[in-house]
Amino acid sequence: MTFGFAPSAAASKPESPTSAELSADSAHRLARMLEPAEWSAAGIPLLRNPRDVVSGLHSRHRPTPLTAIVAVLDPDERLRASASFSRRATVTDGWVFRNALLAQLRRIIPHDLRRRTPVRTAVLLYCRDGDARWTQEDGAWMWGLRDACTLHGLRCGAYITLTRDGWQVLGEGRGGRRPSADSRPELFTGAEPPVARTGGAASDVLRRAAAR
């Protein structure tokens, strides 16, 4: 008499993902991005003076391509906190971007979850290659910003791209040639700015996602 063990389903399952799993993963990623029309319909508050916001963030953080800057503005559109970090993930996924943004927000400013109505607004400036036209990567950042704001009790504000052609507030049609990804930072002339932060937990989040 001989005894044996039938291989379990888990043991017999191939280690590499199947085409169905890859297809499902791609579908999930596509669901975690926003088209410009969806963004415009979401009622994102308009910046009163977007060029001042862009110039201020550009002078503080001096971004290069693949740098994201998340900033928190008070009701008078004064900058309360900001942080920059490099995009290290190899995938374009709003969930990964959301976690990276949320990690930075938690690091630089207390949440407003106890308020019935959000008072402060988070905006995102992303410096990248290419032109100002919307990309799926932009859509994933939009989804990530909206979700991170909800989880931190903030209003979701503008999403701004910075390219060699200049800056563009996506979903609004407002933009300008300066600053750009190639331009030198302008001298900051406002009140003493908050401490600009770089790297930190969000970079670690993106680095872990890239290693998967």
Coordinates of N, CA and C in Angstrom, one line a residue:
M1 N 0.9 -1.2 0.0 CA 0.0 0.0 0.0 C 0.9 1.2 0.0
T2 N 0.5 2.2 -0.8 CA 1.3 3.4 -0.9 C 0.5 4.6 -0.5
F3 N 1.1 5.6 0.0 CA 0.4 6.8 0.4 C 1.0 8.0 -0.4
G4 N 0.2 8.9 -0.8 CA 0.8 10.1 -1.4 C -0.1 11.3 -1.1
F5 N 0.3 12.4 -1.6 CA -0.4 13.7 -1.3 C -0.7 14.3 -2.7
A6 N -1.9 14.7 -2.9 CA -2.2 15.4 -4.1 C -1.8 16.8 -4.0
P7 N -1.2 17.4 -5.0 CA -0.8 18.8 -4.9 C -2.0 19.7 -4.7
S8 N -1.8 20.7 -3.8 CA -2.9 21.6 -3.6 C -3.0 22.6 -4.7
A9 N -4.2 23.3 -4.8 CA -4.4 24.2 -5.8 C -3.4 25.4 -5.8
A10 N -3.1 25.8 -4.5 CA -2.1 26.9 -4.4 C -0.7 26.5 -4.9
A11 N -0.4 25.2 -4.6 CA 1.0 24.7 -5.0 C 1.1 24.6 -6.5
S12 N -0.1 24.2 -7.1 CA 0.0 23.9 -8.6 C -0.2 25.2 -9.4
K13 N -0.6 26.3 -8.7 CA -0.8 27.5 -9.4 C 0.5 28.2 -9.9
P14 N 0.6 28.6 -11.1 CA 1.9 29.2 -11.5 C 2.1 30.5 -10.8
E15 N 3.4 30.7 -10.6 CA 3.8 31.9 -9.8 C 3.6 33.2 -10.6
S16 N 3.8 33.1 -11.9 CA 3.7 34.3 -12.7 C 2.2 34.6 -12.9
P17 N 1.8 35.9 -13.0 CA 0.4 36.2 -13.1 C -0.1 35.8 -14.5
T18 N -1.4 35.4 -14.5 CA -2.0 34.9 -15.8 C -2.4 36.2 -16.6
S19 N -2.8 35.9 -17.8 CA -3.3 37.0 -18.7 C -4.5 37.6 -18.1
A20 N -5.4 36.8 -17.5 CA -6.6 37.3 -16.9 C -6.3 38.2 -15.7
E21 N -5.3 37.8 -14.9 CA -5.0 38.6 -13.7 C -4.4 39.9 -14.2
L22 N -3.5 39.9 -15.2 CA -2.9 41.1 -15.7 C -4.0 42.0 -16.3
S23 N -5.0 41.5 -17.0 CA -6.1 42.2 -17.6 C -6.9 42.9 -16.5
A24 N -7.2 42.1 -15.4 CA -7.9 42.7 -14.3 C -7.2 43.8 -13.6
D25 N -5.8 43.7 -13.5 CA -5.0 44.7 -12.8 C -5.0 46.0 -13.7
S26 N -4.9 45.8 -15.0 CA -5.0 47.0 -15.9 C -6.3 47.7 -15.8
A27 N -7.4 46.9 -15.7 CA -8.7 47.5 -15.5 C -8.9 48.3 -14.2
H28 N -8.3 47.7 -13.2 CA -8.3 48.5 -11.9 C -7.6 49.8 -12.0
R29 N -6.4 49.8 -12.6 CA -5.6 51.0 -12.8 C -6.4 52.0 -13.6
L30 N -7.0 51.6 -14.7 CA -7.8 52.5 -15.5 C -9.0 53.1 -14.7
A31 N -9.5 52.3 -13.8 CA -10.6 52.9 -12.9 C -10.1 53.9 -11.9
R32 N -8.8 53.9 -11.6 CA -8.2 54.8 -10.6 C -7.5 56.0 -11.4
M33 N -8.2 56.5 -12.3 CA -7.8 57.8 -12.9 C -9.0 58.6 -13.4
L34 N -8.8 59.9 -13.5 CA -9.9 60.8 -13.9 C -9.6 61.4 -15.2
E35 N -10.6 61.5 -16.1 CA -10.5 62.2 -17.4 C -10.7 63.7 -17.1
P36 N -10.2 64.6 -17.9 CA -10.4 66.0 -17.7 C -11.9 66.4 -17.5
A37 N -12.8 65.8 -18.3 CA -14.2 66.1 -18.1 C -14.7 65.8 -16.7
E38 N -14.3 64.6 -16.2 CA -14.7 64.2 -14.9 C -14.1 65.1 -13.8
W39 N -12.9 65.6 -14.1 CA -12.3 66.5 -13.1 C -13.0 67.8 -13.1
S40 N -13.4 68.3 -14.3 CA -14.1 69.6 -14.4 C -15.4 69.5 -13.7
A41 N -16.1 68.4 -13.9 CA -17.4 68.2 -13.3 C -17.4 68.0 -11.8
A42 N -16.2 67.8 -11.2 CA -16.1 67.5 -9.8 C -16.2 68.8 -8.9
G43 N -16.3 69.9 -9.6 CA -16.4 71.2 -8.8 C -15.1 71.6 -8.1
I44 N -14.0 71.3 -8.7 CA -12.7 71.7 -8.1 C -12.6 73.2 -8.0
P45 N -12.3 73.8 -6.8 CA -12.3 75.3 -6.7 C -11.2 75.9 -7.5
L46 N -11.5 77.0 -8.2 CA -10.5 77.7 -9.0 C -9.5 78.5 -8.2
L47 N -8.3 78.5 -8.6 CA -7.3 79.3 -8.0 C -7.5 80.8 -8.4
R48 N -7.5 81.7 -7.5 CA -7.7 83.1 -7.8 C -6.5 83.6 -8.7
N49 N -5.3 83.2 -8.3 CA -4.1 83.7 -9.0 C -3.2 82.5 -9.2
P50 N -3.4 81.6 -10.2 CA -2.6 80.4 -10.3 C -1.2 80.6 -10.6
R51 N -0.8 81.7 -11.3 CA 0.6 82.0 -11.6 C 1.4 82.2 -10.4
D52 N 0.8 83.0 -9.4 CA 1.5 83.2 -8.2 C 1.7 81.9 -7.4
V53 N 0.7 81.0 -7.4 CA 0.9 79.7 -6.7 C 2.0 78.9 -7.4
V54 N 1.9 78.8 -8.7 CA 2.9 78.1 -9.5 C 4.3 78.6 -9.3
S55 N 4.5 80.0 -9.4 CA 5.8 80.6 -9.2 C 6.3 80.4 -7.8
G56 N 5.5 80.5 -6.8 CA 5.9 80.3 -5.4 C 6.4 78.9 -5.2
L57 N 5.7 77.9 -5.7 CA 6.1 76.5 -5.5 C 7.4 76.2 -6.3
H58 N 7.4 76.8 -7.5 CA 8.6 76.6 -8.3 C 9.9 77.2 -7.7
S59 N 9.8 78.3 -7.1 CA 10.9 79.0 -6.5 C 11.4 78.2 -5.2
R60 N 10.4 77.6 -4.5 CA 10.7 76.9 -3.2 C 11.3 75.6 -3.5
H61 N 10.8 74.8 -4.5 CA 11.2 73.4 -4.6 C 12.0 73.2 -5.8
R62 N 12.1 74.1 -6.8 CA 12.9 73.9 -8.0 C 12.8 72.5 -8.6
P63 N 11.5 72.2 -9.0 CA 11.3 70.8 -9.5 C 11.9 70.5 -10.9
T64 N 12.3 69.3 -11.0 CA 12.8 68.7 -12.3 C 11.8 67.7 -12.7
P65 N 11.8 67.2 -14.0 CA 10.8 66.2 -14.4 C 10.8 65.0 -13.5
L66 N 9.5 64.5 -13.3 CA 9.2 63.4 -12.4 C 9.2 63.9 -10.9
T67 N 9.0 65.2 -10.7 CA 8.9 65.7 -9.3 C 7.5 66.2 -9.1
A68 N 6.9 65.7 -8.0 CA 5.5 66.2 -7.6 C 5.7 67.1 -6.4
I69 N 4.8 68.1 -6.4 CA 4.8 69.1 -5.2 C 3.4 69.2 -4.7
V70 N 3.1 68.8 -3.5 CA 1.8 68.9 -2.9 C 1.8 70.1 -2.0
A71 N 0.8 71.0 -2.0 CA 0.8 72.2 -1.2 C -0.6 72.3 -0.6
V72 N -0.6 72.9 0.6 CA -1.9 73.2 1.3 C -2.1 74.7 1.4
L73 N -3.2 75.2 1.0 CA -3.5 76.6 1.0 C -4.6 76.9 2.0
D74 N -4.6 78.0 2.6 CA -5.7 78.4 3.5 C -6.8 79.1 2.7
P75 N -7.9 79.5 3.4 CA -9.0 80.1 2.6 C -8.6 81.3 1.9
D76 N -7.6 82.0 2.3 CA -7.1 83.2 1.6 C -6.0 82.9 0.5
E77 N -5.9 81.6 0.2 CA -4.9 81.1 -0.8 C -3.5 81.4 -0.4
R78 N -3.2 81.5 0.9 CA -1.9 81.6 1.4 C -1.3 80.2 1.6
L79 N -0.1 80.0 1.3 CA 0.5 78.7 1.4 C 0.8 78.4 2.9
R80 N 0.3 77.2 3.4 CA 0.5 76.8 4.8 C 1.6 75.7 4.9
A81 N 1.7 74.9 3.9 CA 2.7 73.8 3.9 C 2.9 73.3 2.5
S82 N 4.0 72.7 2.2 CA 4.3 72.1 0.9 C 5.4 71.1 1.1
A83 N 5.4 70.1 0.2 CA 6.4 69.1 0.2 C 6.6 68.6 -1.3
S84 N 7.8 68.2 -1.6 CA 8.1 67.7 -2.9 C 8.8 66.3 -2.8
F85 N 8.5 65.5 -3.8 CA 9.1 64.2 -3.8 C 9.2 63.7 -5.3
S86 N 10.0 62.7 -5.5 CA 10.2 62.2 -6.8 C 9.3 61.0 -7.1
R87 N 8.8 60.9 -8.3 CA 8.0 59.8 -8.7 C 8.9 58.6 -9.0
R88 N 8.9 57.5 -8.2 CA 9.8 56.4 -8.4 C 9.0 55.1 -8.8
A89 N 7.7 55.2 -8.8 CA 6.9 54.0 -9.2 C 7.0 53.8 -10.7
T90 N 7.1 52.5 -11.1 CA 7.2 52.2 -12.5 C 5.8 52.0 -13.1
V91 N 4.7 52.0 -12.3 CA 3.4 51.8 -12.7 C 2.6 53.1 -12.6
T92 N 1.6 53.3 -13.5 CA 0.8 54.5 -13.4 C -0.5 54.1 -12.7
D93 N -0.6 54.3 -11.4 CA -1.7 53.8 -10.6 C -2.1 54.9 -9.6
G94 N -3.4 55.3 -9.7 CA -3.9 56.3 -8.8 C -3.8 55.9 -7.3
W95 N -3.9 54.6 -7.0 CA -3.8 54.1 -5.6 C -2.4 54.4 -5.1
V96 N -1.4 54.1 -5.9 CA 0.0 54.3 -5.4 C 0.2 55.8 -5.2
F97 N -0.2 56.6 -6.2 CA 0.0 58.1 -6.1 C -0.8 58.6 -4.9
R98 N -2.0 58.1 -4.6 CA -2.8 58.5 -3.4 C -2.0 58.3 -2.2
N99 N -1.4 57.1 -2.0 CA -0.7 56.7 -0.8 C 0.5 57.7 -0.6
A100 N 1.2 58.0 -1.7 CA 2.4 58.8 -1.7 C 2.0 60.2 -1.2
L101 N 0.9 60.8 -1.8 CA 0.4 62.1 -1.4 C -0.1 62.1 0.0
L102 N -0.8 61.1 0.4 CA -1.3 61.1 1.8 C -0.2 61.0 2.8
A103 N 0.9 60.3 2.5 CA 2.0 60.2 3.4 C 2.7 61.6 3.6
Q104 N 2.7 62.3 2.5 CA 3.3 63.7 2.6 C 2.4 64.6 3.4
L105 N 1.1 64.6 3.1 CA 0.2 65.4 3.8 C 0.2 65.2 5.3
R106 N 0.3 63.9 5.7 CA 0.3 63.6 7.1 C 1.6 64.0 7.7
R107 N 2.6 64.2 7.0 CA 3.9 64.6 7.5 C 4.0 66.1 7.7
I108 N 3.3 66.9 6.8 CA 3.5 68.3 6.8 C 2.4 69.1 7.5
I109 N 1.2 68.5 7.7 CA 0.1 69.4 8.2 C -0.9 68.5 8.9
P110 N -1.5 68.9 10.0 CA -2.5 68.1 10.7 C -3.7 67.9 9.8
H111 N -4.5 66.8 10.0 CA -5.7 66.6 9.3 C -6.8 67.5 9.8
D112 N -7.9 67.7 8.9 CA -9.0 68.5 9.3 C -10.3 67.6 9.3
L113 N -10.1 66.3 9.7 CA -11.2 65.4 9.6 C -12.4 65.7 10.6
R114 N -12.1 66.5 11.6 CA -13.1 66.8 12.6 C -14.0 67.9 12.2
R115 N -13.6 68.6 11.1 CA -14.4 69.7 10.6 C -15.6 69.2 9.7
R116 N -16.7 69.8 9.8 CA -17.8 69.4 9.0 C -17.6 69.8 7.5
T117 N -16.9 70.9 7.3 CA -16.6 71.3 6.0 C -15.1 71.6 5.9
P118 N -14.4 71.1 4.9 CA -13.0 71.4 4.8 C -12.7 72.9 4.6
V119 N -11.7 73.3 5.3 CA -11.3 74.8 5.2 C -10.1 74.9 4.3
R120 N -9.1 74.1 4.5 CA -7.9 74.2 3.7 C -8.0 73.4 2.4
T121 N -7.2 73.8 1.4 CA -7.2 73.1 0.1 C -5.9 72.6 -0.3
A122 N -5.8 71.4 -0.8 CA -4.5 70.9 -1.3 C -4.5 71.0 -2.8
V123 N -3.4 71.4 -3.3 CA -3.2 71.5 -4.8 C -1.9 70.6 -5.1
L124 N -1.8 70.2 -6.3 CA -0.7 69.4 -6.8 C -0.1 69.9 -8.0
L125 N 1.2 70.1 -8.0 CA 2.0 70.5 -9.2 C 2.9 69.4 -9.5
Y126 N 2.8 68.9 -10.8 CA 3.6 67.8 -11.2 C 4.5 68.2 -12.4
C127 N 5.8 68.1 -12.3 CA 6.7 68.5 -13.3 C 7.0 67.2 -14.1
R128 N 6.8 67.3 -15.4 CA 7.0 66.1 -16.3 C 7.5 66.4 -17.6
D129 N 7.9 65.4 -18.4 CA 8.3 65.6 -19.8 C 7.0 65.6 -20.6
G130 N 7.2 65.9 -21.9 CA 6.1 66.0 -22.8 C 5.4 67.3 -22.9
D131 N 4.2 67.4 -23.5 CA 3.5 68.7 -23.7 C 2.4 68.8 -22.6
A132 N 1.6 69.8 -22.7 CA 0.6 70.1 -21.7 C -0.6 69.2 -21.8
R133 N -0.8 68.4 -22.9 CA -2.0 67.6 -23.1 C -2.1 66.6 -22.0
W134 N -3.4 66.3 -21.6 CA -3.7 65.3 -20.6 C -3.1 63.9 -20.9
T135 N -2.6 63.2 -20.0 CA -2.1 61.9 -20.1 C -2.8 61.0 -19.1
Q136 N -2.6 59.7 -19.3 CA -3.2 58.8 -18.2 C -2.5 58.9 -16.9
E137 N -1.2 59.3 -17.0 CA -0.5 59.6 -15.7 C -1.1 60.8 -15.0
D138 N -1.5 61.8 -15.7 CA -2.2 62.9 -15.1 C -3.5 62.5 -14.5
G139 N -4.2 61.6 -15.2 CA -5.5 61.1 -14.7 C -5.3 60.4 -13.4
A140 N -4.2 59.6 -13.3 CA -3.9 58.9 -12.0 C -3.5 59.8 -10.9
W141 N -2.8 60.9 -11.2 CA -2.5 61.9 -10.1 C -3.7 62.6 -9.7
M142 N -4.6 62.9 -10.6 CA -5.9 63.5 -10.2 C -6.7 62.7 -9.3
W143 N -6.8 61.4 -9.6 CA -7.5 60.4 -8.8 C -6.9 60.4 -7.4
G144 N -5.6 60.3 -7.4 CA -4.8 60.2 -6.2 C -5.0 61.4 -5.3
L145 N -4.9 62.6 -5.9 CA -5.1 63.8 -5.1 C -6.5 63.9 -4.5
R146 N -7.5 63.6 -5.3 CA -8.9 63.7 -4.8 C -9.1 62.8 -3.6
D147 N -8.6 61.5 -3.7 CA -8.7 60.6 -2.7 C -7.9 60.9 -1.4
A148 N -6.7 61.4 -1.6 CA -5.9 61.8 -0.5 C -6.5 62.9 0.3
C149 N -7.1 63.9 -0.4 CA -7.8 65.0 0.2 C -8.9 64.5 1.1
T150 N -9.7 63.6 0.5 CA -10.9 63.1 1.3 C -10.4 62.4 2.6
L151 N -9.3 61.7 2.5 CA -8.8 60.9 3.7 C -8.1 61.8 4.7
H152 N -7.7 63.0 4.3 CA -7.1 63.9 5.2 C -7.9 65.1 5.6
G153 N -9.2 65.1 5.1 CA -10.1 66.2 5.5 C -9.8 67.5 4.8
L154 N -9.3 67.5 3.6 CA -9.0 68.7 2.9 C -9.9 68.9 1.6
R155 N -10.0 70.1 1.1 CA -10.7 70.3 -0.2 C -9.7 69.9 -1.2
C156 N -10.2 69.3 -2.3 CA -9.3 68.9 -3.4 C -9.2 70.1 -4.3
G157 N -8.0 70.6 -4.5 CA -7.8 71.8 -5.3 C -7.2 71.4 -6.7
A158 N -6.6 72.4 -7.3 CA -6.1 72.3 -8.7 C -5.0 71.3 -8.9
Y159 N -5.0 70.7 -10.1 CA -3.9 69.8 -10.5 C -3.2 70.6 -11.7
I160 N -1.9 70.8 -11.5 CA -1.1 71.7 -12.4 C 0.0 70.9 -12.9
T161 N 0.2 70.9 -14.2 CA 1.4 70.3 -14.8 C 2.4 71.4 -15.2
L162 N 3.7 71.0 -15.1 CA 4.8 71.9 -15.4 C 5.7 71.1 -16.4
T163 N 5.7 71.7 -17.6 CA 6.5 71.0 -18.7 C 7.5 72.1 -19.3
R164 N 8.2 71.7 -20.3 CA 9.1 72.7 -20.9 C 8.4 73.8 -21.7
D165 N 7.1 73.5 -22.0 CA 6.3 74.5 -22.6 C 5.7 75.5 -21.6
G166 N 5.7 75.2 -20.3 CA 5.2 76.1 -19.3 C 4.3 75.4 -18.3
W167 N 3.4 76.1 -17.7 CA 2.5 75.4 -16.7 C 1.1 75.5 -17.2
Q168 N 0.3 74.5 -16.8 CA -1.1 74.4 -17.2 C -2.0 73.8 -16.1
V169 N -3.1 74.5 -15.8 CA -4.0 74.0 -14.8 C -5.0 73.1 -15.6
L170 N -4.9 71.8 -15.4 CA -5.7 70.9 -16.2 C -7.2 71.0 -15.8
G171 N -8.0 70.9 -16.8 CA -9.5 71.0 -16.6 C -10.0 72.4 -16.5
E172 N -9.1 73.4 -16.6 CA -9.5 74.8 -16.6 C -9.1 75.6 -17.8
G173 N -8.1 75.1 -18.5 CA -7.6 75.8 -19.7 C -6.7 77.0 -19.4
R174 N -6.3 77.2 -18.1 CA -5.4 78.4 -17.8 C -4.0 77.9 -17.7
G175 N -3.1 78.7 -18.2 CA -1.7 78.4 -18.1 C -0.8 79.5 -18.6
G176 N 0.5 79.3 -18.6 CA 1.4 80.3 -19.0 C 2.8 79.7 -19.4
R177 N 3.6 80.5 -20.0 CA 4.9 80.0 -20.4 C 6.0 80.0 -19.3
R178 N 5.8 80.9 -18.3 CA 6.8 80.9 -17.2 C 6.0 80.8 -15.9
P179 N 6.5 80.1 -14.9 CA 7.8 79.3 -15.1 C 7.5 78.0 -15.9
S180 N 8.6 77.4 -16.3 CA 8.5 76.1 -17.0 C 9.5 75.1 -16.4
A181 N 9.5 73.9 -16.9 CA 10.4 72.9 -16.4 C 11.9 73.3 -16.6
D182 N 12.1 74.2 -17.6 CA 13.5 74.6 -17.9 C 13.9 75.9 -17.3
S183 N 13.0 76.7 -16.8 CA 13.3 78.0 -16.4 C 13.9 78.1 -15.0
R184 N 14.6 79.2 -14.8 CA 15.2 79.4 -13.5 C 14.1 79.9 -12.5
P185 N 14.2 79.5 -11.2 CA 13.2 79.9 -10.3 C 13.3 81.4 -10.1
E186 N 12.1 82.1 -10.1 CA 12.1 83.5 -9.8 C 12.3 83.8 -8.3
L187 N 12.8 85.0 -8.1 CA 13.1 85.4 -6.7 C 11.8 85.5 -5.9
F188 N 11.7 84.8 -4.8 CA 10.5 84.8 -4.0 C 10.4 86.2 -3.3
T189 N 9.3 86.9 -3.4 CA 9.1 88.2 -2.9 C 8.0 88.4 -1.9
G190 N 7.3 87.3 -1.6 CA 6.2 87.3 -0.6 C 6.7 87.3 0.8
A191 N 5.8 86.9 1.7 CA 6.1 86.8 3.1 C 7.0 85.6 3.3
E192 N 7.6 85.4 4.5 CA 8.5 84.3 4.7 C 7.8 83.0 4.5
P193 N 8.3 82.2 3.6 CA 7.5 81.0 3.2 C 7.7 79.9 4.2
P194 N 6.7 79.0 4.3 CA 6.8 77.8 5.2 C 8.0 77.0 4.7
V195 N 8.5 76.2 5.7 CA 9.7 75.3 5.3 C 9.2 74.3 4.3
A196 N 10.0 74.3 3.2 CA 9.7 73.3 2.1 C 10.4 72.0 2.4
R197 N 9.6 70.9 2.3 CA 10.1 69.6 2.6 C 10.2 68.8 1.4
T198 N 11.2 67.9 1.4 CA 11.4 67.0 0.2 C 11.5 65.6 0.7
G199 N 11.3 64.6 -0.2 CA 11.5 63.2 0.1 C 10.6 62.7 1.1
G200 N 11.1 61.9 2.0 CA 10.3 61.4 3.1 C 9.5 60.1 2.8
A201 N 8.4 60.0 3.6 CA 7.6 58.8 3.5 C 7.0 58.5 2.1
A202 N 6.6 59.6 1.4 CA 6.0 59.4 0.1 C 7.0 58.8 -0.9
S203 N 8.3 59.2 -0.8 CA 9.3 58.6 -1.7 C 9.4 57.1 -1.4
D204 N 9.3 56.8 -0.1 CA 9.4 55.4 0.3 C 8.3 54.6 -0.2
V205 N 7.1 55.1 -0.2 CA 5.9 54.5 -0.8 C 6.1 54.1 -2.2
L206 N 6.5 55.1 -3.0 CA 6.7 54.9 -4.4 C 7.9 54.0 -4.7
R207 N 8.9 54.0 -3.8 CA 10.0 53.1 -4.0 C 9.6 51.7 -3.8
R208 N 8.8 51.4 -2.7 CA 8.3 50.1 -2.5 C 7.4 49.6 -3.6
A209 N 6.6 50.5 -4.2 CA 5.7 50.1 -5.2 C 6.5 49.7 -6.5
A210 N 7.6 50.4 -6.7 CA 8.4 50.1 -7.9 C 9.1 48.8 -7.7
A211 N 9.3 48.3 -6.5 CA 10.0 47.1 -6.3 C 9.2 45.9 -6.4
R212 N 7.8 46.1 -6.5 CA 6.9 44.9 -6.5 C 7.0 44.3 -7.9

